[in-house]
Short mmCIF file of C-alpha atoms and ligand atoms in Angstrom, two decimals:
data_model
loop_
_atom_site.label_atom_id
_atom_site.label_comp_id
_atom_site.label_asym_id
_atom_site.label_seq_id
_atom_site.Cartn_x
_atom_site.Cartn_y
_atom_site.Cartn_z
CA UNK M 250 17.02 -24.12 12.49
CA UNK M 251 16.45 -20.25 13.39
CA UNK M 252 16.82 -18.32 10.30
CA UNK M 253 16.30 -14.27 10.22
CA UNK M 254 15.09 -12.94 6.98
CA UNK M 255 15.92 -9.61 6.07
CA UNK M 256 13.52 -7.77 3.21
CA UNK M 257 14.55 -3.94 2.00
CA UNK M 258 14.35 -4.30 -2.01
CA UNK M 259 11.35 -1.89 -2.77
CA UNK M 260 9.75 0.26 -0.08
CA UNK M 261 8.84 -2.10 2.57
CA UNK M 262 11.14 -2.65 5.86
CA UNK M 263 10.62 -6.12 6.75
CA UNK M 264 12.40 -8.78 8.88
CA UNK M 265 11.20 -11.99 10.75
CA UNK M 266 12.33 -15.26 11.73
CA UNK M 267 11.48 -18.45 10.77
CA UNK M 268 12.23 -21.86 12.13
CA UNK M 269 13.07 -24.94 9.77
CA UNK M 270 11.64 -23.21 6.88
CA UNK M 271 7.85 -23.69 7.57
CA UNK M 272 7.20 -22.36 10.80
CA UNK M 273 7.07 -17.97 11.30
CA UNK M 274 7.75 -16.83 14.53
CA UNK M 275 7.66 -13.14 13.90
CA UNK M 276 6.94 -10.93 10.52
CA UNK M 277 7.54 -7.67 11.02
CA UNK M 278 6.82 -5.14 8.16
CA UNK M 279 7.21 -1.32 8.10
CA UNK M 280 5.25 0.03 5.22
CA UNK M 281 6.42 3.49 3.95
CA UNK M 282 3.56 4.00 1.70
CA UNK M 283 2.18 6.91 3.61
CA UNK M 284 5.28 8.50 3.05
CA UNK M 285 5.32 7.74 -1.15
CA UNK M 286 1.42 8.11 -1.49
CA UNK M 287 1.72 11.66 -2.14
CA UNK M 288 4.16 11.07 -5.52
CA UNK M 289 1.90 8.54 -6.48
CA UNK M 290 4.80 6.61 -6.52
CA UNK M 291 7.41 5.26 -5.17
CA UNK M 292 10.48 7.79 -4.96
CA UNK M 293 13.58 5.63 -4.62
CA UNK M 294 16.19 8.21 -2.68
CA UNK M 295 12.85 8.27 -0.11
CA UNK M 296 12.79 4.78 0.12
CA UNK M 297 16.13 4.23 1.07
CA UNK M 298 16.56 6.91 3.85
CA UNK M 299 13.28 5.91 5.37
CA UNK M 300 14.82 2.19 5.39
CA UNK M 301 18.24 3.32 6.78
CA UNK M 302 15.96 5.09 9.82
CA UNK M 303 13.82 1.99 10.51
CA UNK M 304 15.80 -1.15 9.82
CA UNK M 305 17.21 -1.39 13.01
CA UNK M 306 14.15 -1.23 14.80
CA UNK M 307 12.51 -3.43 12.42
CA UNK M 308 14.87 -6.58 12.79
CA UNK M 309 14.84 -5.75 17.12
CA UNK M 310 10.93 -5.67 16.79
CA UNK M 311 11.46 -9.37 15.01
CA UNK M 312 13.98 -10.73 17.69
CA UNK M 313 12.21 -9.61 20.49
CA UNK M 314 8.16 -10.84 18.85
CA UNK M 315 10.23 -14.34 18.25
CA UNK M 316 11.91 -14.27 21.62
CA UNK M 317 15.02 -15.30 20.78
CA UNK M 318 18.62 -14.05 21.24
CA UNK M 319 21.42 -13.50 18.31
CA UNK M 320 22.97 -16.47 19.76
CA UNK M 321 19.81 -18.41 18.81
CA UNK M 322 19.84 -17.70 15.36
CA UNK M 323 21.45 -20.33 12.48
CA UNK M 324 21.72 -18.17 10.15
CA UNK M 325 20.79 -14.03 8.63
CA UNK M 326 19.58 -14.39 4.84
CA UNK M 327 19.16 -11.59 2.99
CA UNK M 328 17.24 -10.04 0.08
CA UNK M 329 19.93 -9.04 -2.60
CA UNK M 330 18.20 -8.88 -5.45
CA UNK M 331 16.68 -7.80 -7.78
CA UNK M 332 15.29 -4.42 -6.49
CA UNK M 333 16.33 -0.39 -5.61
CA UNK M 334 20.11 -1.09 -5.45
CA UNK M 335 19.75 2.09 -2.69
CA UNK M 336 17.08 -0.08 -0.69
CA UNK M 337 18.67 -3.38 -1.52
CA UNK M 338 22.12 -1.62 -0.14
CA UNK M 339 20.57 -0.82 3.53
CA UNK M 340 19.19 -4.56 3.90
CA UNK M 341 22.61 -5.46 3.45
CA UNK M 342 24.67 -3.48 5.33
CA UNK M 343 22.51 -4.28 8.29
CA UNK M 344 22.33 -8.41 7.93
CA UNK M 345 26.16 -7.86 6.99
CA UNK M 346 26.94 -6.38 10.56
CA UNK M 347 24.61 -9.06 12.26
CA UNK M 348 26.30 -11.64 10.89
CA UNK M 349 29.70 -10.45 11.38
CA UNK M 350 29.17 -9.30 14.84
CA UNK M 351 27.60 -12.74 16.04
CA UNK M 352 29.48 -15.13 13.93
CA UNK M 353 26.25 -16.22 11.75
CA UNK M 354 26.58 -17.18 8.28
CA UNK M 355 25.26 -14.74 5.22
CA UNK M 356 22.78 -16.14 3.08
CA UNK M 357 21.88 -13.75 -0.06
CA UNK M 358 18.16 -14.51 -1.70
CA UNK M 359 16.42 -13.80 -4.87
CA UNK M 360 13.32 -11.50 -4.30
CA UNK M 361 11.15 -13.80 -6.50
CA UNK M 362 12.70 -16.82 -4.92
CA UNK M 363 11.02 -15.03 -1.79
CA UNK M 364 7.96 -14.16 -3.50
CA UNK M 365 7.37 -17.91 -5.09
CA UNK M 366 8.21 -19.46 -1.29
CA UNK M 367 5.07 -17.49 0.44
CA UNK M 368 3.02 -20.40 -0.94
CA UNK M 369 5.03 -23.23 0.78
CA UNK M 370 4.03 -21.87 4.51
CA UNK M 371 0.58 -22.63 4.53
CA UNK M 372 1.59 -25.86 1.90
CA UNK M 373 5.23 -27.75 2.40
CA UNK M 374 3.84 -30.40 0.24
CA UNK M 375 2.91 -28.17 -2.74
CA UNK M 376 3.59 -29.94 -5.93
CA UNK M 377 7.18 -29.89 -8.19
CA UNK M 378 7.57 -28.79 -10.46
CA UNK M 379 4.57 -26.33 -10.47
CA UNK M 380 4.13 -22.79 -12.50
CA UNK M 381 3.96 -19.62 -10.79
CA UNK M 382 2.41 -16.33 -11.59
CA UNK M 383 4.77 -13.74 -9.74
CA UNK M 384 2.69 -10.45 -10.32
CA UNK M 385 3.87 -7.64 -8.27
CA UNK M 386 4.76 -3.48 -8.46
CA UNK M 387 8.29 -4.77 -10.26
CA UNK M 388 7.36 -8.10 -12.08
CA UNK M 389 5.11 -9.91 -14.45
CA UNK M 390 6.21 -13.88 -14.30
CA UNK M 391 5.20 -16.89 -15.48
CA UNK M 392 7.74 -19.31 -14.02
CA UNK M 393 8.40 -23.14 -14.12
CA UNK M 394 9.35 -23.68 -10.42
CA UNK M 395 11.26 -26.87 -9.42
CA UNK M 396 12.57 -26.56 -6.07
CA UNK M 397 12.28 -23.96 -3.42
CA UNK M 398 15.27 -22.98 -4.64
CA UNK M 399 15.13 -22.88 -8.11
CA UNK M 400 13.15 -21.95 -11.19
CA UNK M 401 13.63 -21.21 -14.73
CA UNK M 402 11.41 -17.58 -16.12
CA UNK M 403 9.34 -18.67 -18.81
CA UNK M 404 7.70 -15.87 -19.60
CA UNK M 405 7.97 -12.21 -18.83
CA UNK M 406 6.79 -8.70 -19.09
CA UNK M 407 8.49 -6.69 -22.18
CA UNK M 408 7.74 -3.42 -20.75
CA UNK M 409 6.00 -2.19 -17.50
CA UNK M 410 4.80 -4.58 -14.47
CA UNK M 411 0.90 -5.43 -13.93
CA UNK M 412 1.05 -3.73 -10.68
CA UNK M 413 2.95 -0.68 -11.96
CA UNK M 414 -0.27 -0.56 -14.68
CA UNK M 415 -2.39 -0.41 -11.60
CA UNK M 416 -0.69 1.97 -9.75
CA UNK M 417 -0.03 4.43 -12.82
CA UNK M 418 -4.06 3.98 -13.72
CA UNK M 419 -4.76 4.83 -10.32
CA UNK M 420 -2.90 7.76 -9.91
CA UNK M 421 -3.47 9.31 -13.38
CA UNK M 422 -7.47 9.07 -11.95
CA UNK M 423 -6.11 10.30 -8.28
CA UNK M 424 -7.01 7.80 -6.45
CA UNK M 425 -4.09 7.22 -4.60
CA UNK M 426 -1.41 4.90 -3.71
CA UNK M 427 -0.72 1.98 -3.89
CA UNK M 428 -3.57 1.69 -6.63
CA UNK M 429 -3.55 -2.04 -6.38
CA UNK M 430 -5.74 -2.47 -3.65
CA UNK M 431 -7.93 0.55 -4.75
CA UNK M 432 -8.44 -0.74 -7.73
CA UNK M 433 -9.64 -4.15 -6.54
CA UNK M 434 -12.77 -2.76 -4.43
CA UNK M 435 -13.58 -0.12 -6.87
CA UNK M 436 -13.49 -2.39 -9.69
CA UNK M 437 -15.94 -4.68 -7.70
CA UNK M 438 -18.83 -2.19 -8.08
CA UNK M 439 -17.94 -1.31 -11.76
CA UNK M 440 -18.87 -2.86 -15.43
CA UNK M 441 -16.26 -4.89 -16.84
CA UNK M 442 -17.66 -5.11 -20.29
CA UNK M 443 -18.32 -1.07 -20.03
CA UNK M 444 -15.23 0.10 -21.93
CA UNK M 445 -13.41 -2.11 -24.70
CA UNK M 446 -9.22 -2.11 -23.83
CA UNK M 447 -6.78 -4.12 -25.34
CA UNK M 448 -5.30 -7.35 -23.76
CA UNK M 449 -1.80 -6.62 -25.18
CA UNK M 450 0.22 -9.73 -26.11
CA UNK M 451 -3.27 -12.08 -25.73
CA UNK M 452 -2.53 -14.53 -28.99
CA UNK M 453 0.92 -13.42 -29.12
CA UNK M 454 2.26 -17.41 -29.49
CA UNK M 455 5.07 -17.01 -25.55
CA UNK M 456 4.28 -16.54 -22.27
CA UNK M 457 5.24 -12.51 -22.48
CA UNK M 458 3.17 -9.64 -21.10
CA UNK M 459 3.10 -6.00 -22.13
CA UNK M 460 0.59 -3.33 -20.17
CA UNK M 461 2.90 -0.09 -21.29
CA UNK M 462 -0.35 0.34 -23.95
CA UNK M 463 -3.34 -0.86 -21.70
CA UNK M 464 -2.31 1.98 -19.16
CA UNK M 465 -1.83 4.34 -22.06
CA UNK M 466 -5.58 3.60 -23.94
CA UNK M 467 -7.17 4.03 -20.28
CA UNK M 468 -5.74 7.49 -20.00
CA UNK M 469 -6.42 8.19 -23.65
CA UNK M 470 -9.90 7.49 -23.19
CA UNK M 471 -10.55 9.24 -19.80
CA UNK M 472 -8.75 12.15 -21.73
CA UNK M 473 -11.24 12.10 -24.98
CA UNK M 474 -13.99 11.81 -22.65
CA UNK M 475 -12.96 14.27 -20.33
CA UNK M 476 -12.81 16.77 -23.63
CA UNK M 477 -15.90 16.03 -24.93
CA UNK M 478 -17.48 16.91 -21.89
CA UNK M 479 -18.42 13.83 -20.81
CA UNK M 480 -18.59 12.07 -16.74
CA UNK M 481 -16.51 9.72 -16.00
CA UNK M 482 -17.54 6.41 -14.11
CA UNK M 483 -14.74 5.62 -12.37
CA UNK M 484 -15.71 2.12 -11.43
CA UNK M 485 -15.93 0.98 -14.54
CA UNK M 486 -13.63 2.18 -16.42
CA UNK M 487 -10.73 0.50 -13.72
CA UNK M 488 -13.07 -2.73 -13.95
CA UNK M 489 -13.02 -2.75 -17.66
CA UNK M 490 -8.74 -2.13 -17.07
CA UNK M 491 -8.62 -4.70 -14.50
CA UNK M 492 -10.64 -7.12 -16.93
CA UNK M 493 -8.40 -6.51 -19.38
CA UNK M 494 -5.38 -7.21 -17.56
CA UNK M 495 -6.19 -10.11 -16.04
CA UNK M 496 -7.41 -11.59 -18.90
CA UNK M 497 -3.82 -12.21 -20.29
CA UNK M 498 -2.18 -13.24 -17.44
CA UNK M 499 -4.97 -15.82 -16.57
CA UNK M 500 -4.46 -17.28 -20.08
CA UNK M 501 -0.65 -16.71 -20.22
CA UNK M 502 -0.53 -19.02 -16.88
CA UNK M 503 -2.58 -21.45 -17.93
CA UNK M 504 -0.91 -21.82 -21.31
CA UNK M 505 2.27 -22.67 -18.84
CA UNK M 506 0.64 -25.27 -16.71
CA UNK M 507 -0.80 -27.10 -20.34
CA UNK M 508 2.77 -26.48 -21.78
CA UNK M 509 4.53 -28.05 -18.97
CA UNK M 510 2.19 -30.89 -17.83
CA UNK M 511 1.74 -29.61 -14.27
CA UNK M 512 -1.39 -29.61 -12.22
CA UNK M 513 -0.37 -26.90 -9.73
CA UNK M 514 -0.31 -22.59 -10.58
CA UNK M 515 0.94 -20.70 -7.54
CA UNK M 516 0.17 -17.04 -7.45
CA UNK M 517 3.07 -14.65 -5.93
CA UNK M 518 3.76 -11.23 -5.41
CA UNK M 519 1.43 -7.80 -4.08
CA UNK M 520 -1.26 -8.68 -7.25
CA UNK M 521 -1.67 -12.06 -6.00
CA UNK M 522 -3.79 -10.19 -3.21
CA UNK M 523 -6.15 -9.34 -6.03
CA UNK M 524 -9.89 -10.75 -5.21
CA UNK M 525 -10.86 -10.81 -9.11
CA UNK M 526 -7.59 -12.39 -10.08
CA UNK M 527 -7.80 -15.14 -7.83
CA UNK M 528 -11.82 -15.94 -8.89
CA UNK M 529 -10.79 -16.04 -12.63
CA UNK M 530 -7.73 -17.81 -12.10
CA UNK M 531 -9.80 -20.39 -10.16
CA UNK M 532 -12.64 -20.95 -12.49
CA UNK M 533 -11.03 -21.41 -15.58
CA UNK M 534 -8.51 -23.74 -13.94
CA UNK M 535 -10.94 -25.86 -12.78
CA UNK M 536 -12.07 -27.41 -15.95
CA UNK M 537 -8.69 -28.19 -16.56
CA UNK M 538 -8.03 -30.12 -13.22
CA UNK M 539 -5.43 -27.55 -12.19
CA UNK M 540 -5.50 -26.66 -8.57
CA UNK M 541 -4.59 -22.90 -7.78
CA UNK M 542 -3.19 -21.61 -4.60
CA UNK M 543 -2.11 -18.53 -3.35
CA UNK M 544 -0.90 -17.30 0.05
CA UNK M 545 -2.18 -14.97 2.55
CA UNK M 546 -2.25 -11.51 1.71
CA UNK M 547 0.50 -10.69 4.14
CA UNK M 548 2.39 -13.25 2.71
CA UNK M 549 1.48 -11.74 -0.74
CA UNK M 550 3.44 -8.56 -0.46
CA UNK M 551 7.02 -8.11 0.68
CA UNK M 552 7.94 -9.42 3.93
CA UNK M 553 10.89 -11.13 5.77
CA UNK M 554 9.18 -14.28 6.02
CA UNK M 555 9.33 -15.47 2.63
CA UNK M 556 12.92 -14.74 2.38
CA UNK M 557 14.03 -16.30 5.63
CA UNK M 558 11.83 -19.35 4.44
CA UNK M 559 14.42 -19.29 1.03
CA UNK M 560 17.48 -18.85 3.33
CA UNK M 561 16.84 -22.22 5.20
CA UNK M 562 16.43 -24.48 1.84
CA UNK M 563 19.57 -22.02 0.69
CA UNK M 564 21.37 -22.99 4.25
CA UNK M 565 20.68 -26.89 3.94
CA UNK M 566 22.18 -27.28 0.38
CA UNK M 567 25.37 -25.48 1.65
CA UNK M 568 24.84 -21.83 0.35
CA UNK M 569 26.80 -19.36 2.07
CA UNK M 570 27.38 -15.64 1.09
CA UNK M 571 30.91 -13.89 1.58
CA UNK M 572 31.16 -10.22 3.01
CA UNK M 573 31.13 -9.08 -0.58
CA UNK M 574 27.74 -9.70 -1.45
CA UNK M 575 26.31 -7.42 -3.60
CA UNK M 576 22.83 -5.99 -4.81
CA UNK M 577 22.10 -6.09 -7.85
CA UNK M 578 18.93 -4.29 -9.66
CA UNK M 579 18.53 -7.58 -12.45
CA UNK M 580 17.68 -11.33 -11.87
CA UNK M 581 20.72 -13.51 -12.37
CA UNK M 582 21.74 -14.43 -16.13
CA UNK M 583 21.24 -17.80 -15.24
O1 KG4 Q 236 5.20 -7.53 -4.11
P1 KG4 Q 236 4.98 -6.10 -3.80
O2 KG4 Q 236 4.64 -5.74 -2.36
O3 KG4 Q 236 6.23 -5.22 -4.14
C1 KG4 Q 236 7.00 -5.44 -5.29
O4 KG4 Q 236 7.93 -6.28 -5.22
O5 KG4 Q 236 6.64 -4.80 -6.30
O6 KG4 Q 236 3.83 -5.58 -4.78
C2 KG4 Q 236 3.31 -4.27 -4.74
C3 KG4 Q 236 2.33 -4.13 -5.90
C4 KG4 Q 236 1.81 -2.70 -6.09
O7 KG4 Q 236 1.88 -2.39 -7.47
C5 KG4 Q 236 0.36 -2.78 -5.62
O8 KG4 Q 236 -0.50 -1.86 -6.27
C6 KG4 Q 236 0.01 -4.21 -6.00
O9 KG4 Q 236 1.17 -4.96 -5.67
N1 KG4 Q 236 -1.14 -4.73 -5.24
C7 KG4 Q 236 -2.32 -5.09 -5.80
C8 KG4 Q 236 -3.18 -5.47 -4.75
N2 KG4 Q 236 -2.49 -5.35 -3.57
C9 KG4 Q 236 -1.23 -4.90 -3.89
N3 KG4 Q 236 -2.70 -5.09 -7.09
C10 KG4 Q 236 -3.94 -5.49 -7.37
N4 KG4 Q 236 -4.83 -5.86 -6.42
C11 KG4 Q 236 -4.50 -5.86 -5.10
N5 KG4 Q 236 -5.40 -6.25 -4.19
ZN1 ZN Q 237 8.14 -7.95 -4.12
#
């Protein structure tokens, strides 16, 4: 079964097509970041123009790497939320016309469903239920996942996302965008037990997350140092943030996989590209007999893989989307 997954919910233009689920004949990803870098963020009326000029050429650049025809396809499924409703809108429209035009069924996907499902290329087999960490620009997860399909949030960020923390650390310190990645080999040649932060939330009793007030004691203190007069050692101080980050949700998922009696923690979403978090994560799950995977880096951040991958386990339990699929910026209630 051909499936074409469509991605446009942040400020990534992505498509590819996948066959039965498991096997990715194309990936195609346009990244705007070059064109958001200089905000130090991303600017959501940008995003969606810059999606509306390359979609088109994005999905032909994924028919044509998977050499197959419209006719070929089984099915068009489609990231519709949660995300930039203006981003999520252009996905949409496009997959919409596909599908009407060739007589292919719609398939709408949850991001995170997306984001969770990277980890099921490289391992089909990968146990169920397991507990994923879905840590990305937009979310901070710890979720009990029991199909490819379905999964229910167990734990969540109460104010901004881990990756948001990076990027906003990064750019308050100017070093560019996205800070993620920045951060990682920076951190690498820094001091984590330089600077004391707070691990908001650590012995909080759930499975929330909070990084609103790590981000805001890393600027106070470059601010009180920059007053006093004194250098700053940028390496450290975004080791000593990353530390501090990490630290919760390494504990927070763990917690999760004790809670629910599962031997499996899947890592999802752009910070599961994160060298430190994947180390930590590792060792202290080992003790514990809980194996920890984690896909790809490609696979890590958004892509049309992951969602076509979604739209096939979507397609075989009967799923179809009408013409008035919507995008939504929230998860579902349910
Ligand atoms: O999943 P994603 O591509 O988009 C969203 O759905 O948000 O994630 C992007 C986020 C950004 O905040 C970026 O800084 C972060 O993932 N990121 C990283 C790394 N690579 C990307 N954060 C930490 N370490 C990395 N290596
Ligand atoms: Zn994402």
């Amino acid at each position: 079964m051909n499936i074409l997954g469509i991605e446009t919910s942040c400020d990534d233009t992505a498509a590819a097509v996948v066959v039965d689920g498991h096997t990715i004949l194309s990936n195609i990803i346009s990244s705007q970041h070059a064109f958001h870098a200089k905000y130090g963020g991303i600017v959501p009326e940008i995003a969606s123009r810059k999606h509306v000029e390359l979609i088109l050429y994005v999905i032909q650049e994924a028919m044509s790497s998977a050499g197959l025809s419209y006719d070929a396809l089984d099915a068009i499924a489609v990231t519709h939320r949660p995300g930039l409703v203006g981003s999520l809108l252009v996905g949409l429209a496009a997959a919409k016309s596909l599908a009407y035009c060739h007589h292919k069924p719609l398939i709408g996907v949850n991001h995170l469903l997306g984001h969770v499902y990277a980890n099921f290329f490289a391992r089909p087999d990968v146990e169920l239920p397991h507990i994923s960490l879905t840590v990305s620009g937009g979310h901070t997860l710890v979720l009990h996942v029991t199909a490819p399909t379905h999964y229910e949030i167990l734990g969540h960020t109460v104010d901004d996302a881990i990756g948001e923390a990076y990027d906003k650390v990064a750019k308050f310190l100017g070093l560019g965008y996205p800070g993620g990645p920045v951060i990682d080999q920076l951190a690498k040649t820094g001091n984590p037990a330089a600077i004391h932060f707070p691990s908001p939330l650590m012995h909080s009793n759930d499975l929330n997350f909070s990084f609103s007030g790590l981000k805001t004691a890393v600027i106070r203190y470059v601010t009180d140092q920059q007053q006093a007069g004194q250098a700053i050692n940028h390496a450290d101080v975004v080791a000593s943030f990353q530390q501090a980050a990490l630290k919760v949700v390494v504990k927070k998922a763990l917690d999760a996989a004790h809670e629910k009696q599962v031997a499996t923690i899947t890592l999802s979403g752009g910070v599961a590209a994160n060298s430190a978090l994947r180390e930590t994560l590792m060792r202290e799950a080992q003790p514990r007999h809980v194996t920890v995977l984690y896909p790809p880096p490609v696979l890590c951040t958004d892509n049309g893989a992951m969602i076509a991958g979604v739209g096939y386990h979507l397609y075989r339990a009967g799923v179809r989307s009408g013409w008035d699929l919507g995008a939504y910026a929230t998860l579902p209630c349910a």
